[in-house]
Amino acid sequence: QVQLVMSGGGLVQAGGSLRLSCAASEASLSQYHMAWFRQAPGKEREFVAATRWTGGNSYYEDSVEGRFTCSRDNAENTVYLQMNALKPEDTAVYYCAARTILATMPSHSAWEYDHWGQGTQVTVSA
């Protein structure tokens, strides 16, 4: 069973950049579609971005399209979320998540992911 360990996050001013990493152990990430979600205080967990197990296709929530880039390095067993032009409304706890490739595609629904990272806080100040 894959274990996901996240790093990155922190406090940044609006317009700045951060990169989140999600490293897998106990299993190969090539067996999983990977996604990023976030949850702000008082709100439900929402989809941010996803990448197929091949890394050839990535999908983004409209508000982050063009600012965030989801990538993966299966050789390093790590996925990344590069976040540029950050806005205060991006402030949330961010999570990476894994969905088995028995499913043909990543999903926008959190409940369809089987494994989760521990979460990391991203705070964007105005």
PDB file of N, CA and C in Angstrom, residues 59-97:
ATOM      1  N   TYR A  59      -4.834  17.884 -15.498  1.00  0.00           N
ATOM      2  CA  TYR A  59      -6.151  18.509 -15.434  1.00  0.00           C
ATOM      3  C   TYR A  59      -6.152  19.508 -14.291  1.00  0.00           C
ATOM      4  N   TYR A  60      -6.841  20.626 -14.483  1.00  0.00           N
ATOM      5  CA  TYR A  60      -6.798  21.695 -13.497  1.00  0.00           C
ATOM      6  C   TYR A  60      -8.189  22.268 -13.229  1.00  0.00           C
ATOM      7  N   GLU A  61      -8.368  22.666 -11.993  1.00  0.00           N
ATOM      8  CA  GLU A  61      -9.551  23.438 -11.631  1.00  0.00           C
ATOM      9  C   GLU A  61      -9.425  24.812 -12.271  1.00  0.00           C
ATOM     10  N   ASP A  62     -10.538  25.388 -12.674  1.00  0.00           N
ATOM     11  CA  ASP A  62     -10.500  26.614 -13.467  1.00  0.00           C
ATOM     12  C   ASP A  62      -9.717  27.745 -12.802  1.00  0.00           C
ATOM     13  N   SER A  63      -9.838  27.883 -11.496  1.00  0.00           N
ATOM     14  CA  SER A  63      -9.223  29.036 -10.833  1.00  0.00           C
ATOM     15  C   SER A  63      -7.701  28.948 -10.758  1.00  0.00           C
ATOM     16  N   VAL A  64      -7.141  27.758 -11.003  1.00  0.00           N
ATOM     17  CA  VAL A  64      -5.679  27.608 -10.937  1.00  0.00           C
ATOM     18  C   VAL A  64      -5.064  27.386 -12.313  1.00  0.00           C
ATOM     19  N   GLU A  65      -5.910  27.171 -13.316  1.00  0.00           N
ATOM     20  CA  GLU A  65      -5.415  26.944 -14.672  1.00  0.00           C
ATOM     21  C   GLU A  65      -4.514  28.100 -15.091  1.00  0.00           C
ATOM     22  N   GLY A  66      -3.327  27.759 -15.598  1.00  0.00           N
ATOM     23  CA  GLY A  66      -2.382  28.787 -16.033  1.00  0.00           C
ATOM     24  C   GLY A  66      -1.463  29.281 -14.936  1.00  0.00           C
ATOM     25  N   ARG A  67      -1.783  28.984 -13.684  1.00  0.00           N
ATOM     26  CA  ARG A  67      -0.931  29.406 -12.568  1.00  0.00           C
ATOM     27  C   ARG A  67      -0.243  28.216 -11.895  1.00  0.00           C
ATOM     28  N   PHE A  68      -0.922  27.090 -11.840  1.00  0.00           N
ATOM     29  CA  PHE A  68      -0.400  25.886 -11.192  1.00  0.00           C
ATOM     30  C   PHE A  68      -0.014  24.863 -12.259  1.00  0.00           C
ATOM     31  N   THR A  69       1.042  24.108 -11.951  1.00  0.00           N
ATOM     32  CA  THR A  69       1.459  23.022 -12.836  1.00  0.00           C
ATOM     33  C   THR A  69       1.670  21.766 -12.017  1.00  0.00           C
ATOM     34  N   CYS A  70       0.973  20.725 -12.434  1.00  0.00           N
ATOM     35  CA  CYS A  70       1.076  19.424 -11.786  1.00  0.00           C
ATOM     36  C   CYS A  70       1.990  18.551 -12.641  1.00  0.00           C
ATOM     37  N   SER A  71       3.001  17.979 -12.031  1.00  0.00           N
ATOM     38  CA  SER A  71       3.905  17.117 -12.782  1.00  0.00           C
ATOM     39  C   SER A  71       4.297  15.931 -11.926  1.00  0.00           C
ATOM     40  N   ARG A  72       4.900  14.958 -12.569  1.00  0.00           N
ATOM     41  CA  ARG A  72       5.327  13.776 -11.837  1.00  0.00           C
ATOM     42  C   ARG A  72       6.627  13.253 -12.402  1.00  0.00           C
ATOM     43  N   ASP A  73       7.386  12.619 -11.535  1.00  0.00           N
ATOM     44  CA  ASP A  73       8.620  11.952 -11.925  1.00  0.00           C
ATOM     45  C   ASP A  73       8.515  10.541 -11.377  1.00  0.00           C
ATOM     46  N   ASN A  74       8.085   9.640 -12.223  1.00  0.00           N
ATOM     47  CA  ASN A  74       7.872   8.267 -11.750  1.00  0.00           C
ATOM     48  C   ASN A  74       9.179   7.601 -11.337  1.00  0.00           C
ATOM     49  N   ALA A  75      10.277   8.021 -11.958  1.00  0.00           N
ATOM     50  CA  ALA A  75      11.567   7.449 -11.572  1.00  0.00           C
ATOM     51  C   ALA A  75      11.940   7.852 -10.148  1.00  0.00           C
ATOM     52  N   GLU A  76      11.559   9.072  -9.770  1.00  0.00           N
ATOM     53  CA  GLU A  76      11.820   9.556  -8.420  1.00  0.00           C
ATOM     54  C   GLU A  76      10.667   9.249  -7.470  1.00  0.00           C
ATOM     55  N   ASN A  77       9.593   8.679  -8.032  1.00  0.00           N
ATOM     56  CA  ASN A  77       8.418   8.331  -7.221  1.00  0.00           C
ATOM     57  C   ASN A  77       7.833   9.546  -6.511  1.00  0.00           C
ATOM     58  N   THR A  78       7.796  10.655  -7.228  1.00  0.00           N
ATOM     59  CA  THR A  78       7.366  11.917  -6.635  1.00  0.00           C
ATOM     60  C   THR A  78       6.481  12.686  -7.613  1.00  0.00           C
ATOM     61  N   VAL A  79       5.481  13.355  -7.069  1.00  0.00           N
ATOM     62  CA  VAL A  79       4.684  14.279  -7.853  1.00  0.00           C
ATOM     63  C   VAL A  79       4.853  15.674  -7.266  1.00  0.00           C
ATOM     64  N   TYR A  80       4.643  16.670  -8.114  1.00  0.00           N
ATOM     65  CA  TYR A  80       4.878  18.044  -7.725  1.00  0.00           C
ATOM     66  C   TYR A  80       3.680  18.909  -8.098  1.00  0.00           C
ATOM     67  N   LEU A  81       3.501  19.968  -7.313  1.00  0.00           N
ATOM     68  CA  LEU A  81       2.541  20.999  -7.674  1.00  0.00           C
ATOM     69  C   LEU A  81       3.282  22.330  -7.576  1.00  0.00           C
ATOM     70  N   GLN A  82       3.599  22.882  -8.735  1.00  0.00           N
ATOM     71  CA  GLN A  82       4.232  24.193  -8.795  1.00  0.00           C
ATOM     72  C   GLN A  82       3.130  25.236  -8.819  1.00  0.00           C
ATOM     73  N   MET A  83       3.171  26.138  -7.873  1.00  0.00           N
ATOM     74  CA  MET A  83       2.126  27.149  -7.736  1.00  0.00           C
ATOM     75  C   MET A  83       2.740  28.529  -7.921  1.00  0.00           C
ATOM     76  N   ASN A  84       2.329  29.205  -8.967  1.00  0.00           N
ATOM     77  CA  ASN A  84       2.821  30.548  -9.272  1.00  0.00           C
ATOM     78  C   ASN A  84       1.679  31.562  -9.174  1.00  0.00           C
ATOM     79  N   ALA A  85       2.048  32.821  -9.092  1.00  0.00           N
ATOM     80  CA  ALA A  85       1.051  33.904  -9.029  1.00  0.00           C
ATOM     81  C   ALA A  85       0.005  33.618  -7.957  1.00  0.00           C
ATOM     82  N   LEU A  86       0.468  33.241  -6.796  1.00  0.00           N
ATOM     83  CA  LEU A  86      -0.449  32.846  -5.729  1.00  0.00           C
ATOM     84  C   LEU A  86      -1.313  34.012  -5.268  1.00  0.00           C
ATOM     85  N   LYS A  87      -2.530  33.678  -4.869  1.00  0.00           N
ATOM     86  CA  LYS A  87      -3.503  34.654  -4.410  1.00  0.00           C
ATOM     87  C   LYS A  87      -3.944  34.309  -2.992  1.00  0.00           C
ATOM     88  N   PRO A  88      -4.414  35.284  -2.236  1.00  0.00           N
ATOM     89  CA  PRO A  88      -4.891  34.975  -0.880  1.00  0.00           C
ATOM     90  C   PRO A  88      -5.952  33.882  -0.860  1.00  0.00           C
ATOM     91  N   GLU A  89      -6.772  33.818  -1.885  1.00  0.00           N
ATOM     92  CA  GLU A  89      -7.818  32.786  -1.926  1.00  0.00           C
ATOM     93  C   GLU A  89      -7.266  31.378  -2.174  1.00  0.00           C
ATOM     94  N   ASP A  90      -5.969  31.271  -2.444  1.00  0.00           N
ATOM     95  CA  ASP A  90      -5.341  29.955  -2.552  1.00  0.00           C
ATOM     96  C   ASP A  90      -4.972  29.392  -1.179  1.00  0.00           C
ATOM     97  N   THR A  91      -5.128  30.182  -0.151  1.00  0.00           N
ATOM     98  CA  THR A  91      -4.794  29.742   1.194  1.00  0.00           C
ATOM     99  C   THR A  91      -5.655  28.555   1.598  1.00  0.00           C
ATOM    100  N   ALA A  92      -4.993  27.470   2.008  1.00  0.00           N
ATOM    101  CA  ALA A  92      -5.687  26.233   2.364  1.00  0.00           C
ATOM    102  C   ALA A  92      -4.661  25.209   2.826  1.00  0.00           C
ATOM    103  N   VAL A  93      -5.162  24.107   3.350  1.00  0.00           N
ATOM    104  CA  VAL A  93      -4.331  22.919   3.528  1.00  0.00           C
ATOM    105  C   VAL A  93      -4.412  22.123   2.229  1.00  0.00           C
ATOM    106  N   TYR A  94      -3.253  21.794   1.689  1.00  0.00           N
ATOM    107  CA  TYR A  94      -3.180  21.066   0.426  1.00  0.00           C
ATOM    108  C   TYR A  94      -2.843  19.608   0.695  1.00  0.00           C
ATOM    109  N   TYR A  95      -3.454  18.737  -0.109  1.00  0.00           N
ATOM    110  CA  TYR A  95      -3.255  17.301   0.025  1.00  0.00           C
ATOM    111  C   TYR A  95      -2.928  16.701  -1.343  1.00  0.00           C
ATOM    112  N   CYS A  96      -2.036  15.722  -1.357  1.00  0.00           N
ATOM    113  CA  CYS A  96      -1.904  14.897  -2.545  1.00  0.00           C
ATOM    114  C   CYS A  96      -2.686  13.605  -2.308  1.00  0.00           C
ATOM    115  N   ALA A  97      -3.103  12.983  -3.399  1.00  0.00           N
ATOM    116  CA  ALA A  97      -3.929  11.790  -3.293  1.00  0.00           C
ATOM    117  C   ALA A  97      -3.634  10.860  -4.465  1.00  0.00           C
TER     118      ALA A  97
END
